[in-house]
Amino acid sequence: MDECVGLRDWGGRDGAAPIVLLHGLMGRGRTWRRQIPWLRRYGRVFTFDAEFHRGAGFPVPPDDISTERFVADVAEILTYIDQGPAVLIGHSMGGLHAWCAAADYPELVRALVVEDMSPEFTGQSTDTWAPWFASWPERFADQAECEALFGPIAGRYFYEAFDDGALHGELDVFRAIADHWGPRDHWAQWRSVGVPTLLIEAEFTVVPTGVGERMVRSYTGPDLRYLKVDGAGHLVHDDAPGVYRGAVEAFLSGLD
């Protein structure tokens, strides 16, 4: 193909494995802007806006919101980049897509960084989110209004993802993506990961109790590093940026 919609090349070190950043649900590639400058030392950096997260200019009917569909998209961009197996760095939903890509397309993945994501959310749904979603304005006037609703860390993150304060996708589609995780799990894919992996979990995590430890025990790949970040919320890379950077840089340095 001649182009890859949603993919952005931020430049960086040539001759090393490319680094592809995968955002979480309701996120966007540009929310990684604080990490991109230091990541360029370790490889050529790319971000990718997942389907349904690209704004009003890219309307796509929600015909398939399965994890398999998103993972196939990741494989497509890695093939398009064509610079050898890539390091996938994923937050939340992006972490899930990263390890599933490593399991399903092992020839395309060099290593993984997985931030605060679980292989299972048994029995959970987004029904309790509905009143919260209903409280959102159609457009946030500025970042301060966004931070007033979500808090300073998440508020900045979401405002960066939004289009001039307006949501960059459909809430019903975002909910459907999350609801897709409830009745199933992705343990088989996690156990199939065969590359070095850095697993990061927040203290105030979305990962169900005990699941992080189970992920450590069930990993069968060559090298797993696990870090629980005290005091951090779900957005570890923004909530504890120094700790996150130190862990990721140490991990990437060990791949050379």
Short mmCIF file of C-alpha atoms in Angstrom, two decimals:
data_model
loop_
_atom_site.label_atom_id
_atom_site.label_comp_id
_atom_site.label_asym_id
_atom_site.label_seq_id
_atom_site.Cartn_x
_atom_site.Cartn_y
_atom_site.Cartn_z
CA MET A 1 0.00 0.00 0.00
CA ASP A 2 1.10 3.60 -0.63
CA GLU A 3 0.20 5.05 2.76
CA CYS A 4 -0.81 3.92 6.21
CA VAL A 5 -3.61 5.98 7.72
CA GLY A 6 -3.03 6.90 11.35
CA LEU A 7 0.73 6.27 11.28
CA ARG A 8 3.20 9.08 12.02
CA ASP A 9 6.98 8.93 11.77
CA TRP A 10 8.72 11.03 14.44
CA GLY A 11 12.26 10.17 13.39
CA GLY A 12 15.03 8.89 15.61
CA ARG A 13 17.99 6.58 15.62
CA ASP A 14 18.45 4.49 12.50
CA GLY A 15 19.97 1.04 12.58
CA ALA A 16 18.01 -0.05 15.66
CA ALA A 17 14.64 -1.73 15.93
CA PRO A 18 11.82 0.72 15.19
CA ILE A 19 9.72 1.77 18.17
CA VAL A 20 5.95 1.88 17.72
CA LEU A 21 3.79 3.56 20.38
CA LEU A 22 0.24 2.25 20.80
CA HIS A 23 -2.22 4.37 22.78
CA GLY A 24 -5.00 3.29 25.09
CA LEU A 25 -8.77 3.38 24.63
CA MET A 26 -9.91 6.95 23.91
CA GLY A 27 -6.28 8.00 23.50
CA ARG A 28 -4.29 9.02 20.44
CA GLY A 29 -0.76 8.83 19.16
CA ARG A 30 0.03 12.44 19.97
CA THR A 31 -0.54 11.82 23.68
CA TRP A 32 2.96 10.26 23.68
CA ARG A 33 4.60 13.62 22.90
CA ARG A 34 6.43 13.81 26.24
CA GLN A 35 8.02 10.38 25.74
CA ILE A 36 8.94 10.69 22.06
CA PRO A 37 12.02 12.96 22.46
CA TRP A 38 13.95 10.57 24.71
CA LEU A 39 12.74 7.46 22.91
CA ARG A 40 14.37 8.69 19.67
CA ARG A 41 17.76 7.77 21.17
CA TYR A 42 16.80 4.10 20.99
CA GLY A 43 15.22 3.82 17.55
CA ARG A 44 13.05 5.46 14.95
CA VAL A 45 9.78 6.30 16.68
CA PHE A 46 6.30 5.90 15.23
CA THR A 47 2.87 6.56 16.67
CA PHE A 48 -0.34 5.03 15.41
CA ASP A 49 -3.90 6.24 15.87
CA ALA A 50 -6.03 3.12 16.18
CA GLU A 51 -9.21 2.80 14.14
CA PHE A 52 -12.13 4.80 15.57
CA HIS A 53 -9.67 7.18 17.27
CA ARG A 54 -8.81 9.41 14.29
CA GLY A 55 -11.35 12.23 14.52
CA ALA A 56 -14.23 13.39 12.37
CA GLY A 57 -12.14 13.31 9.20
CA PHE A 58 -11.93 9.52 9.33
CA PRO A 59 -15.47 8.20 9.85
CA VAL A 60 -15.52 4.41 9.84
CA PRO A 61 -18.64 2.32 10.51
CA PRO A 62 -18.12 0.19 13.65
CA ASP A 63 -18.39 -3.07 11.73
CA ASP A 64 -15.69 -4.82 13.73
CA ILE A 65 -14.36 -3.70 17.10
CA SER A 66 -12.69 -6.99 17.99
CA THR A 67 -9.19 -7.20 19.39
CA GLU A 68 -8.25 -9.35 16.40
CA ARG A 69 -9.15 -6.52 14.04
CA PHE A 70 -6.96 -4.02 15.90
CA VAL A 71 -4.09 -6.51 16.08
CA ALA A 72 -4.28 -7.10 12.33
CA ASP A 73 -4.01 -3.32 11.88
CA VAL A 74 -0.84 -3.31 14.02
CA ALA A 75 0.63 -6.08 11.88
CA GLU A 76 -0.22 -4.07 8.78
CA ILE A 77 1.64 -0.98 9.98
CA LEU A 78 4.67 -3.02 11.03
CA THR A 79 4.78 -4.56 7.56
CA TYR A 80 4.44 -1.09 6.05
CA ILE A 81 7.28 0.33 8.17
CA ASP A 82 9.43 -2.59 6.98
CA GLN A 83 12.44 -1.94 9.22
CA GLY A 84 12.62 -5.32 10.88
CA PRO A 85 10.98 -6.53 14.09
CA ALA A 86 9.74 -3.58 16.15
CA VAL A 87 9.63 -2.70 19.81
CA LEU A 88 5.97 -2.19 20.68
CA ILE A 89 5.24 0.14 23.59
CA GLY A 90 1.58 0.03 24.53
CA HIS A 91 -0.55 1.66 27.19
CA SER A 92 -3.75 -0.06 28.32
CA MET A 93 -5.62 -1.13 25.16
CA GLY A 94 -2.41 -0.53 23.23
CA GLY A 95 -0.59 -2.91 25.56
CA LEU A 96 -3.16 -5.60 24.84
CA HIS A 97 -2.79 -5.10 21.11
CA ALA A 98 1.00 -5.17 21.48
CA TRP A 99 1.21 -8.55 23.20
CA CYS A 100 -1.43 -10.07 20.94
CA ALA A 101 0.59 -8.88 17.93
CA ALA A 102 3.70 -10.49 19.42
CA ALA A 103 1.78 -13.73 19.86
CA ASP A 104 0.10 -13.76 16.44
CA TYR A 105 2.89 -12.20 14.35
CA PRO A 106 6.12 -13.10 16.17
CA GLU A 107 8.27 -12.31 13.15
CA LEU A 108 7.24 -8.64 13.38
CA VAL A 109 7.98 -7.95 17.07
CA ARG A 110 11.36 -7.55 18.81
CA ALA A 111 10.22 -6.64 22.34
CA LEU A 112 7.29 -5.32 24.35
CA VAL A 113 6.53 -2.67 26.94
CA VAL A 114 3.06 -3.26 28.39
CA GLU A 115 1.65 -0.58 30.67
CA ASP A 116 -1.26 -1.26 33.01
CA MET A 117 -3.37 -3.75 31.09
CA SER A 118 -5.00 -7.05 31.98
CA PRO A 119 -5.69 -10.20 29.95
CA GLU A 120 -9.12 -10.42 31.59
CA PHE A 121 -11.95 -8.22 32.84
CA THR A 122 -14.35 -11.00 33.73
CA GLY A 123 -17.88 -9.81 34.38
CA GLN A 124 -17.08 -6.14 33.83
CA SER A 125 -19.00 -3.85 31.50
CA THR A 126 -19.25 -0.14 30.76
CA ASP A 127 -22.84 0.18 32.00
CA THR A 128 -21.68 2.08 35.05
CA TRP A 129 -19.86 4.56 32.82
CA ALA A 130 -23.04 5.83 31.15
CA PRO A 131 -23.96 8.54 33.71
CA TRP A 132 -20.37 9.76 33.69
CA PHE A 133 -20.31 9.98 29.89
CA ALA A 134 -23.63 11.84 29.97
CA SER A 135 -22.03 14.54 32.13
CA TRP A 136 -19.49 15.45 29.46
CA PRO A 137 -20.01 18.62 27.40
CA GLU A 138 -20.10 18.28 23.62
CA ARG A 139 -16.89 20.29 23.53
CA PHE A 140 -14.51 21.23 26.32
CA ALA A 141 -13.77 24.94 26.21
CA ASP A 142 -10.13 24.45 27.14
CA GLN A 143 -7.72 22.12 28.89
CA ALA A 144 -8.63 23.57 32.28
CA GLU A 145 -12.26 22.47 31.86
CA CYS A 146 -11.07 19.02 30.84
CA GLU A 147 -8.80 18.80 33.89
CA ALA A 148 -11.65 19.90 36.15
CA LEU A 149 -13.61 16.80 35.12
CA PHE A 150 -10.84 14.21 34.75
CA GLY A 151 -8.09 15.54 37.01
CA PRO A 152 -4.77 17.10 35.94
CA ILE A 153 -3.09 14.01 34.48
CA ALA A 154 -6.01 12.42 32.64
CA GLY A 155 -7.45 15.83 31.76
CA ARG A 156 -4.30 16.85 29.92
CA TYR A 157 -4.13 13.44 28.25
CA PHE A 158 -7.70 13.55 26.97
CA TYR A 159 -7.50 17.16 25.85
CA GLU A 160 -4.44 16.28 23.78
CA ALA A 161 -6.36 13.40 22.21
CA PHE A 162 -9.50 15.45 21.51
CA ASP A 163 -10.00 17.67 18.45
CA ASP A 164 -10.09 21.24 19.75
CA GLY A 165 -11.90 20.01 22.84
CA ALA A 166 -14.33 17.72 21.01
CA LEU A 167 -14.25 13.94 21.26
CA HIS A 168 -12.25 12.31 18.46
CA GLY A 169 -14.49 9.25 18.19
CA GLU A 170 -17.90 7.90 19.11
CA LEU A 171 -18.57 7.10 22.76
CA ASP A 172 -20.78 4.17 21.81
CA VAL A 173 -17.92 2.67 19.83
CA PHE A 174 -15.44 3.20 22.66
CA ARG A 175 -17.85 1.50 25.02
CA ALA A 176 -18.32 -1.40 22.61
CA ILE A 177 -14.55 -1.91 22.41
CA ALA A 178 -14.27 -2.10 26.20
CA ASP A 179 -17.36 -4.30 26.51
CA HIS A 180 -15.74 -6.72 24.06
CA TRP A 181 -13.12 -7.52 26.72
CA GLY A 182 -15.60 -8.55 29.43
CA PRO A 183 -16.84 -11.94 28.15
CA ARG A 184 -13.43 -13.19 26.98
CA ASP A 185 -9.79 -13.19 27.95
CA HIS A 186 -6.39 -12.94 26.28
CA TRP A 187 -4.37 -15.28 28.49
CA ALA A 188 -3.49 -17.61 25.62
CA GLN A 189 -1.92 -14.74 23.70
CA TRP A 190 -0.03 -13.57 26.78
CA ARG A 191 1.37 -17.06 27.37
CA SER A 192 2.43 -17.17 23.71
CA VAL A 193 4.62 -14.06 23.92
CA GLY A 194 8.16 -15.07 23.01
CA VAL A 195 10.04 -11.77 23.21
CA PRO A 196 11.60 -9.74 26.05
CA THR A 197 8.88 -7.85 27.90
CA LEU A 198 8.67 -5.02 30.40
CA LEU A 199 5.39 -5.22 32.31
CA ILE A 200 4.42 -2.06 34.18
CA GLU A 201 1.50 -1.87 36.61
CA ALA A 202 0.17 1.19 38.41
CA GLU A 203 -0.59 1.18 42.11
CA PHE A 204 -4.03 2.56 41.25
CA THR A 205 -4.49 0.16 38.39
CA VAL A 206 -7.30 -1.04 36.14
CA VAL A 207 -5.82 -4.54 36.39
CA PRO A 208 -7.98 -6.76 38.65
CA THR A 209 -6.43 -7.77 41.96
CA GLY A 210 -3.82 -10.50 41.60
CA VAL A 211 -3.83 -10.54 37.81
CA GLY A 212 -0.50 -8.76 37.49
CA GLU A 213 1.18 -11.44 39.58
CA ARG A 214 -0.52 -14.13 37.49
CA MET A 215 0.86 -12.48 34.35
CA VAL A 216 4.36 -12.71 35.80
CA ARG A 217 3.94 -16.39 36.71
CA SER A 218 2.44 -17.37 33.37
CA TYR A 219 4.94 -15.58 31.13
CA THR A 220 6.90 -18.14 29.10
CA GLY A 221 9.16 -15.85 27.06
CA PRO A 222 12.91 -15.28 27.40
CA ASP A 223 12.98 -12.24 29.71
CA LEU A 224 10.29 -10.52 31.79
CA ARG A 225 10.77 -7.44 33.93
CA TYR A 226 7.87 -6.44 36.16
CA LEU A 227 7.48 -3.06 37.82
CA LYS A 228 4.72 -1.96 40.17
CA VAL A 229 4.78 1.84 40.38
CA ASP A 230 3.81 3.13 43.80
CA GLY A 231 1.53 6.14 43.83
CA ALA A 232 0.83 6.07 40.10
CA GLY A 233 -2.52 5.91 38.37
CA HIS A 234 -3.43 4.23 35.10
CA LEU A 235 -1.42 6.70 33.00
CA VAL A 236 1.91 5.70 34.52
CA HIS A 237 3.95 7.30 31.73
CA ASP A 238 2.46 10.71 32.59
CA ASP A 239 1.76 10.23 36.31
CA ALA A 240 5.25 8.96 37.18
CA PRO A 241 7.28 10.03 34.13
CA GLY A 242 10.70 9.69 35.76
CA VAL A 243 10.07 6.17 37.00
CA TYR A 244 8.55 5.18 33.66
CA ARG A 245 11.43 6.63 31.66
CA GLY A 246 14.06 4.99 33.85
CA ALA A 247 12.45 1.58 33.52
CA VAL A 248 11.91 1.83 29.77
CA GLU A 249 15.40 3.18 29.06
CA ALA A 250 17.01 0.41 31.11
CA PHE A 251 14.92 -2.16 29.26
CA LEU A 252 15.68 -0.76 25.80
CA SER A 253 19.39 -0.46 26.60
CA GLY A 254 19.42 -4.15 27.46
CA LEU A 255 18.14 -5.06 23.99
CA ASP A 256 21.22 -3.76 22.16
#
